[in-house]
Coordinates of C-alpha atoms and ligand atoms in Angstrom, one line a residue:
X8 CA 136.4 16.2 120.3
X9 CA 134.6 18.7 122.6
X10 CA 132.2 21.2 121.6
X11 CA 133.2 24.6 120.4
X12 CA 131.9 27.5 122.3
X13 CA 129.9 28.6 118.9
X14 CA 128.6 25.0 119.0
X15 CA 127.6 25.0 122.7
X16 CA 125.6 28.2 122.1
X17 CA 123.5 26.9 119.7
X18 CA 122.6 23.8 121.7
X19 CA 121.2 25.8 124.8
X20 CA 119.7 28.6 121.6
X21 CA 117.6 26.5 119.3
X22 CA 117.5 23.3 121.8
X23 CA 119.6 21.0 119.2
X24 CA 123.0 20.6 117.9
X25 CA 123.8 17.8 114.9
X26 CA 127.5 16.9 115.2
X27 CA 128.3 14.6 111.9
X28 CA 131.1 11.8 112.1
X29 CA 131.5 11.2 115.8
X30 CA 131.4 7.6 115.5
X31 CA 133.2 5.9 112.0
X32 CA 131.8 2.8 110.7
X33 CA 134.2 0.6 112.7
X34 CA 133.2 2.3 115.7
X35 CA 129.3 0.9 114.8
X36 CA 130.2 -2.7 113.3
X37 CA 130.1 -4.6 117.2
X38 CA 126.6 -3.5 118.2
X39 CA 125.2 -4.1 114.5
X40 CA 127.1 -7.4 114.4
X41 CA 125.3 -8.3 118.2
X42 CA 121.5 -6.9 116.6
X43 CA 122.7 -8.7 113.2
X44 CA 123.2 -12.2 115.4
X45 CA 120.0 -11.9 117.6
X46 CA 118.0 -11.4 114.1
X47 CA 119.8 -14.3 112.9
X48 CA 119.2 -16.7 115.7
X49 CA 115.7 -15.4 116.1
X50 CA 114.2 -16.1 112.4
X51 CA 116.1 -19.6 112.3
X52 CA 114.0 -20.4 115.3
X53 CA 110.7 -19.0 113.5
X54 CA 111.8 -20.7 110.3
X55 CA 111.8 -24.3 112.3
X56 CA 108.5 -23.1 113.9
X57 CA 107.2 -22.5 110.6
X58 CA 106.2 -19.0 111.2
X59 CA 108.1 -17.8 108.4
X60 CA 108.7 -19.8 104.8
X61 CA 112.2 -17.9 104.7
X62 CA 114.7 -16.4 107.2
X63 CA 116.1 -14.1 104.4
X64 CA 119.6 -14.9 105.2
X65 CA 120.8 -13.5 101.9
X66 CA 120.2 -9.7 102.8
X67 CA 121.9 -7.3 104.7
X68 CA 121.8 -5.5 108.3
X69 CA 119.4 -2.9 106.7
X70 CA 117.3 -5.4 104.7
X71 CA 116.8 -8.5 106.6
X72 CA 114.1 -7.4 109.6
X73 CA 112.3 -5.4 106.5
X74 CA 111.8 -8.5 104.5
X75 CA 110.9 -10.9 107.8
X76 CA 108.5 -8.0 108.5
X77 CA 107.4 -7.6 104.9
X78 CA 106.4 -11.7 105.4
X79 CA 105.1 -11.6 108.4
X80 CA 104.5 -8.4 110.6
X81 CA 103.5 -10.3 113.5
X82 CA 107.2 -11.9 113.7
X83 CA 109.6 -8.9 112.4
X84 CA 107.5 -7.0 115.9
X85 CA 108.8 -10.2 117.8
X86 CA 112.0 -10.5 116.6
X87 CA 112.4 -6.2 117.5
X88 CA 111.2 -7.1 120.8
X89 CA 113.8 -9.3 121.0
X90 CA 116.3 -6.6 120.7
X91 CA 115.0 -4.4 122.4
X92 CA 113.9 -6.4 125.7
X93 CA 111.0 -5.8 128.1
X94 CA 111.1 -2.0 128.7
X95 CA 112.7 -0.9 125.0
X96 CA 116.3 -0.8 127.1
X97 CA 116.8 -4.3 127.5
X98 CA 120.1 -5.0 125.4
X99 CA 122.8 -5.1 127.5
X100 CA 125.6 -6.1 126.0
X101 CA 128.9 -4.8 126.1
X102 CA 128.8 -3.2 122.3
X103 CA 126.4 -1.0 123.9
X104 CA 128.9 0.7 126.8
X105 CA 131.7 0.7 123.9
X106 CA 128.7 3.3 122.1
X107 CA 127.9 4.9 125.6
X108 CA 131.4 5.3 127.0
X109 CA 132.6 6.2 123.2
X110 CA 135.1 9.3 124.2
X111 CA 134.4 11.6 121.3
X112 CA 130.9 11.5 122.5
X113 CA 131.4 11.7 126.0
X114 CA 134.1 15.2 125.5
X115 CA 131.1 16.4 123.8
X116 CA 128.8 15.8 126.9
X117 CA 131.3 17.0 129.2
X118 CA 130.9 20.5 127.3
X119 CA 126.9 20.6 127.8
X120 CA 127.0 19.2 131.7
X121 CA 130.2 19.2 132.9
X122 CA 133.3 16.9 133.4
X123 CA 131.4 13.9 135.5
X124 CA 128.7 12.8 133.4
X125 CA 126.0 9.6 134.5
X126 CA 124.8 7.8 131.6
X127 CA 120.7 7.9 132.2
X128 CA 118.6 4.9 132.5
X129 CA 116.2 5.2 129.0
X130 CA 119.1 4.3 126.0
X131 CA 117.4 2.6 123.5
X132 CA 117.7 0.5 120.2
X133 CA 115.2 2.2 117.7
X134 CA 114.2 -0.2 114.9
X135 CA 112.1 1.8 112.0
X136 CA 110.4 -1.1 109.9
X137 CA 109.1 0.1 106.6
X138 CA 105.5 0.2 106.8
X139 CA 105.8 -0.4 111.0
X140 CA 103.4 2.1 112.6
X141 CA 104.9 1.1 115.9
X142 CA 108.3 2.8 114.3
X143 CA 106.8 6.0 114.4
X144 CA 107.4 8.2 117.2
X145 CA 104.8 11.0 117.9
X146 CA 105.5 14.9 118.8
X147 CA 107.5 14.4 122.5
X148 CA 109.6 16.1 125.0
X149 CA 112.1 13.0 126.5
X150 CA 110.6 14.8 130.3
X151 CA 107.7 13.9 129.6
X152 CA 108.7 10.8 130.4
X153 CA 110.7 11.4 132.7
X154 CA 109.3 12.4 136.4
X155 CA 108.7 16.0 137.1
X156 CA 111.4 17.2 139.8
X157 CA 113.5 16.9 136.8
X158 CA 112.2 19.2 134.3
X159 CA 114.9 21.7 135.4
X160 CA 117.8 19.5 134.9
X161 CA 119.8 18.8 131.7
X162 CA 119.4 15.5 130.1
X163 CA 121.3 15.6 127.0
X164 CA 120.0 13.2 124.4
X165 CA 121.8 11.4 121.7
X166 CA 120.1 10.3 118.6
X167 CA 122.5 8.2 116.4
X168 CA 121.7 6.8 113.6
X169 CA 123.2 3.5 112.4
X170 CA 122.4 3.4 108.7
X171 CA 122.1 7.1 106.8
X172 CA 118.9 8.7 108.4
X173 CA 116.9 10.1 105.6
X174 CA 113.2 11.7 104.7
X175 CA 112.5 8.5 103.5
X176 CA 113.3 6.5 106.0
X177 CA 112.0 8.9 108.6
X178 CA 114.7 10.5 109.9
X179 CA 114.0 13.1 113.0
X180 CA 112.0 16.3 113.2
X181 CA 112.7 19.0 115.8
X182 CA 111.6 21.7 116.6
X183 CA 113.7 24.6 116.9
X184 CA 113.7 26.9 119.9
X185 CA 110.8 24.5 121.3
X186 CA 112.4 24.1 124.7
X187 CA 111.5 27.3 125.7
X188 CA 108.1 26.6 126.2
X189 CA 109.1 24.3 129.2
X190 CA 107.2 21.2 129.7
X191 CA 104.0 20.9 127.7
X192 CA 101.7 19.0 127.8
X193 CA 101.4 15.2 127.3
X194 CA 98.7 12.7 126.6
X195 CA 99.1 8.8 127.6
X196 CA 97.5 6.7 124.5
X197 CA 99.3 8.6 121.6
X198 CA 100.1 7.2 118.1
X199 CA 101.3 3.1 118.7
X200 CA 100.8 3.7 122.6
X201 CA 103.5 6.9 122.9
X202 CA 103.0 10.0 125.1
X203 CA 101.8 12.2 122.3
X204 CA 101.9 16.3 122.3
X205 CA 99.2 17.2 119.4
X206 CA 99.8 19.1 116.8
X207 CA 97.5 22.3 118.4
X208 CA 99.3 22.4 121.5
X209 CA 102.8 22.2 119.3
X210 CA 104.8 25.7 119.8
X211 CA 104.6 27.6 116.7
X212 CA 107.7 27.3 115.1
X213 CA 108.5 25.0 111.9
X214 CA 109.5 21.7 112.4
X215 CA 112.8 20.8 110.4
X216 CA 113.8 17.6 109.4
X217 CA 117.5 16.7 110.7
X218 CA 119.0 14.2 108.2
X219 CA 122.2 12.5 109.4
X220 CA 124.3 10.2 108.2
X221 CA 125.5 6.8 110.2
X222 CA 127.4 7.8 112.9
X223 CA 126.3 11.3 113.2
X224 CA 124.9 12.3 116.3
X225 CA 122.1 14.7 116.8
X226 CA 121.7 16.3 120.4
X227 CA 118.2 17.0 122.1
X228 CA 117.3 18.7 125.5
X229 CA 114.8 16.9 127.5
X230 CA 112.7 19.9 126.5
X231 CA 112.9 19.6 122.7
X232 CA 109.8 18.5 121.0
X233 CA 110.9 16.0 118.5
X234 CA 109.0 12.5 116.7
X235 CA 109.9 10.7 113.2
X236 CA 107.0 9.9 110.8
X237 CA 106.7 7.2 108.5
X238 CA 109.4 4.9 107.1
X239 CA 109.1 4.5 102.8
X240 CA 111.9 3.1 102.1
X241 CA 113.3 -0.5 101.9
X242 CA 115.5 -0.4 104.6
X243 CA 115.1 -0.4 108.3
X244 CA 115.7 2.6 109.5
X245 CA 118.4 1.4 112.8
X246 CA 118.6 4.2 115.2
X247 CA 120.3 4.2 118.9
X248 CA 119.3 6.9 121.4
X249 CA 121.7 7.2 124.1
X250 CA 121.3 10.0 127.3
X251 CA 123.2 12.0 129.9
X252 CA 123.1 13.8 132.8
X253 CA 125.5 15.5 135.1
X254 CA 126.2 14.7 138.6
X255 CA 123.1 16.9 140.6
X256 CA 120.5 15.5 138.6
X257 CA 118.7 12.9 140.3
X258 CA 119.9 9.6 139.6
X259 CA 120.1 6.1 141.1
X260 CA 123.5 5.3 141.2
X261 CA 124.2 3.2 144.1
X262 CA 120.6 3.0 144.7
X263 CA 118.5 -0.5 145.1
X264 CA 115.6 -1.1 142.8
X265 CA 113.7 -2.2 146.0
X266 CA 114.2 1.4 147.5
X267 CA 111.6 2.6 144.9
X268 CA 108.4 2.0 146.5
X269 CA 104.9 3.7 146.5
X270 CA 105.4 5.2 150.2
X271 CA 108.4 6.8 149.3
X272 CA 108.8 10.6 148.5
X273 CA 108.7 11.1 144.6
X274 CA 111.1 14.5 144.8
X275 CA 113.9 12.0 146.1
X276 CA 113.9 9.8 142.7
X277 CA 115.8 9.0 140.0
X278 CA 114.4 11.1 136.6
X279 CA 113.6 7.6 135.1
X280 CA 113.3 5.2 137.9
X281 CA 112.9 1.6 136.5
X282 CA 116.1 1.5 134.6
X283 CA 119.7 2.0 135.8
X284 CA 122.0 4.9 135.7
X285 CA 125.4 4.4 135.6
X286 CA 128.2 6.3 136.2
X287 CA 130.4 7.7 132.8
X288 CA 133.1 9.4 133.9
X289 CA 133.9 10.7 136.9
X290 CA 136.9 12.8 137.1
X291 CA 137.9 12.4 140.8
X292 CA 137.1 8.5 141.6
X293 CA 137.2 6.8 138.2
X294 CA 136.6 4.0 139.8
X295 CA 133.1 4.5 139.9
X296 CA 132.7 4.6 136.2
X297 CA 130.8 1.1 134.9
X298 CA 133.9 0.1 132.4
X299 CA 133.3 -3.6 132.1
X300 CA 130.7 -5.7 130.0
X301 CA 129.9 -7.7 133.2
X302 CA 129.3 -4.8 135.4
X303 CA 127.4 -3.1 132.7
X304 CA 125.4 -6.2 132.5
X305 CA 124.8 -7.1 135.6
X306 CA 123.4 -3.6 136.5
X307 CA 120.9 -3.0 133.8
X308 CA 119.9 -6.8 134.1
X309 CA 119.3 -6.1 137.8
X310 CA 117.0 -3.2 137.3
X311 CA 115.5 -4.7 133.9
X312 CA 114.3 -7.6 136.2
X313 CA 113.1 -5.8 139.1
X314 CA 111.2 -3.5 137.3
X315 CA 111.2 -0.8 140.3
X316 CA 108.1 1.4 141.1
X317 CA 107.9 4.5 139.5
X318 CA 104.9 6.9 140.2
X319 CA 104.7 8.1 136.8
X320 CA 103.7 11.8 135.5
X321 CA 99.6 11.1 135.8
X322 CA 99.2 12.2 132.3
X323 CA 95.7 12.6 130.9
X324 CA 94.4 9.3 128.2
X325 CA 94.4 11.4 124.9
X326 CA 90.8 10.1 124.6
X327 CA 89.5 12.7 127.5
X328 CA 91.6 15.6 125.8
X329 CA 89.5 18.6 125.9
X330 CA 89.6 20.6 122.6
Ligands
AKG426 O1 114.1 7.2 116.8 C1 113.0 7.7 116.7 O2 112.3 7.6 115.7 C2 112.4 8.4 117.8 C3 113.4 8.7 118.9 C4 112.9 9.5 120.0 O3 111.8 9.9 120.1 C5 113.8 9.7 121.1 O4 115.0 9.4 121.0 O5 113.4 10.3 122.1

């Protein structure tokens, strides 16, 4: 299932592309069965500890972490956190790959950056609590958080929802045709601790809300301002966001975490040094790819531990913005 040419155009044109029905709801069941476990085994233990009168067993994937937050916000954060692990790409498991490696997604990746495509470090598990403030994502490019010899390069994100994302539930915003700006700029100390582009220094065009249903996927450029608002439903809004490269952007396949270092030269880094890339598909030695849980796991685990240097973009605080 690769992109059309038609479908193609418009990605590069307005900066976004929503391709519905790339994943069925089979395709989505092992990751929410692994996030539905970890919730599980995470509120029995604050149930014992007495840190919540109920573990809400009786609800649902989209209900249960909006009850235990409902309770107690203080343990539906700890239980996300949990999920999510130390730097927000922490969950390794193998129901992850199946998602990133998924071919119907991947044919559509080869269309924006070529056959050989690297999976980039900063996939995520997005967990949109009702009432969460930390679930809201303020006005970003991905590049700015990414380091800034890689403005220039294609990094294709993929924002999948895995329950229907709505405007109640706080689905994405875009903003069409915003990547032609190039990088604008960001401020460190945004909404919940984000990078934050205010609204005055927003390009001018309308911001539309993209409403997808599970399984969907919407596709970003690292240059498209996006951020989701406020969740008012009942449901958690579950969201993965998964991203690519091709081959010449930087990456650190191959590469030890220990290599990063303050002394060494910044235009010779990965785009997002402290987690791993990994090779998706690559057409000549497929033996390269990362195909198996364990190797999956023990790659991201190794850089998730290590936590490699990474000079960062120097950003100003959004406290010492100048109007
Ligand atoms: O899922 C969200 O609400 C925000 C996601 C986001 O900003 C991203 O994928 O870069």
């Amino acid at each position: 299932m690769s992109l059309t040419p038609e479908e193609v155009h418009r990605f590069f044109d307005l900066g976004y592309l929503v391709k519905p029905g790339l994943y069925t709801t089979a395709d989505l069941q092992p990751l929410k069965d692994a996030i539905a476990t970890i919730v599980d085994t995470e509120a029995t233990r604050y149930v014992a500890e007495g840190k919540l009168t109920s573990g809400h067993d009786g609800e649902g994937f989209e209900r249960r972490l909006a009850c235990i937050y409902a309770e107690s916000p203080e343990t539906g954060v700890a239980i996300s956190a949990a999920i999510m692990g130390k730097g927000g790409g922490g969950f390794s498991g193998g129901e992850m790959l199946s998602l990133l490696r998924h071919p119907p997604l991947v044919d559509c990746i080869c269309s924006l950056v070529g056959p050989d495509v690297i999976g980039a470090s900063a996939y995520r598990i997005r967990i949109k609590m009702p009432g969460y403030p930390g679930g809201e994502v303020p006005w970003h490019q991905d590049s700015g958080y990414f380091l800034p010899h890689c403005d220039h390069h294609l990094m294709v994100t993929c924002w999948i929802p895995l329950v229907d994302a709505t405007l109640e539930n706080g689905c994405l915003y875009v903003i069409p045709c915003g990547h032609r700006s190039g990088i604008l700029r960001h401020y460190t100390g945004g909404h919940a601790g984000f990078l934050e582009i205010p609204g005055a220094e927003l390009p001018a065009e309308k911001p539309v809300p993209i409403e997808i249903k599970a399984g969907g996927a919407l596709f970003l450029t690292n240059l498209t301002p996006h951020a989701s608002f406020a969740n008012r439903s009942s449901i958690v809004r579950w969201s993965i966001d998964l991203r690519y490269q091709g081959v010449s952007a930087p990456n650190n396949i191959d590469e030890a975490p220990e290599t990063y270092t303050p002394e060494r030269e910044m235009g010779t880094m990965a785009c997002h040094p402290s987690e791993a890339d990994f090779v998706i598909r690559d057409t000549q030695h497929p033996g390269r790819e990362i195909s198996t849980p364990e190797a999956f796991k023990n790659l991201r685990d190794r850089y998730e531990n290590a936590r490699p240097y990474s000079p960062g973009r120097g950003w100003t605080p959004l406290s010492e913005r100048k109007p």
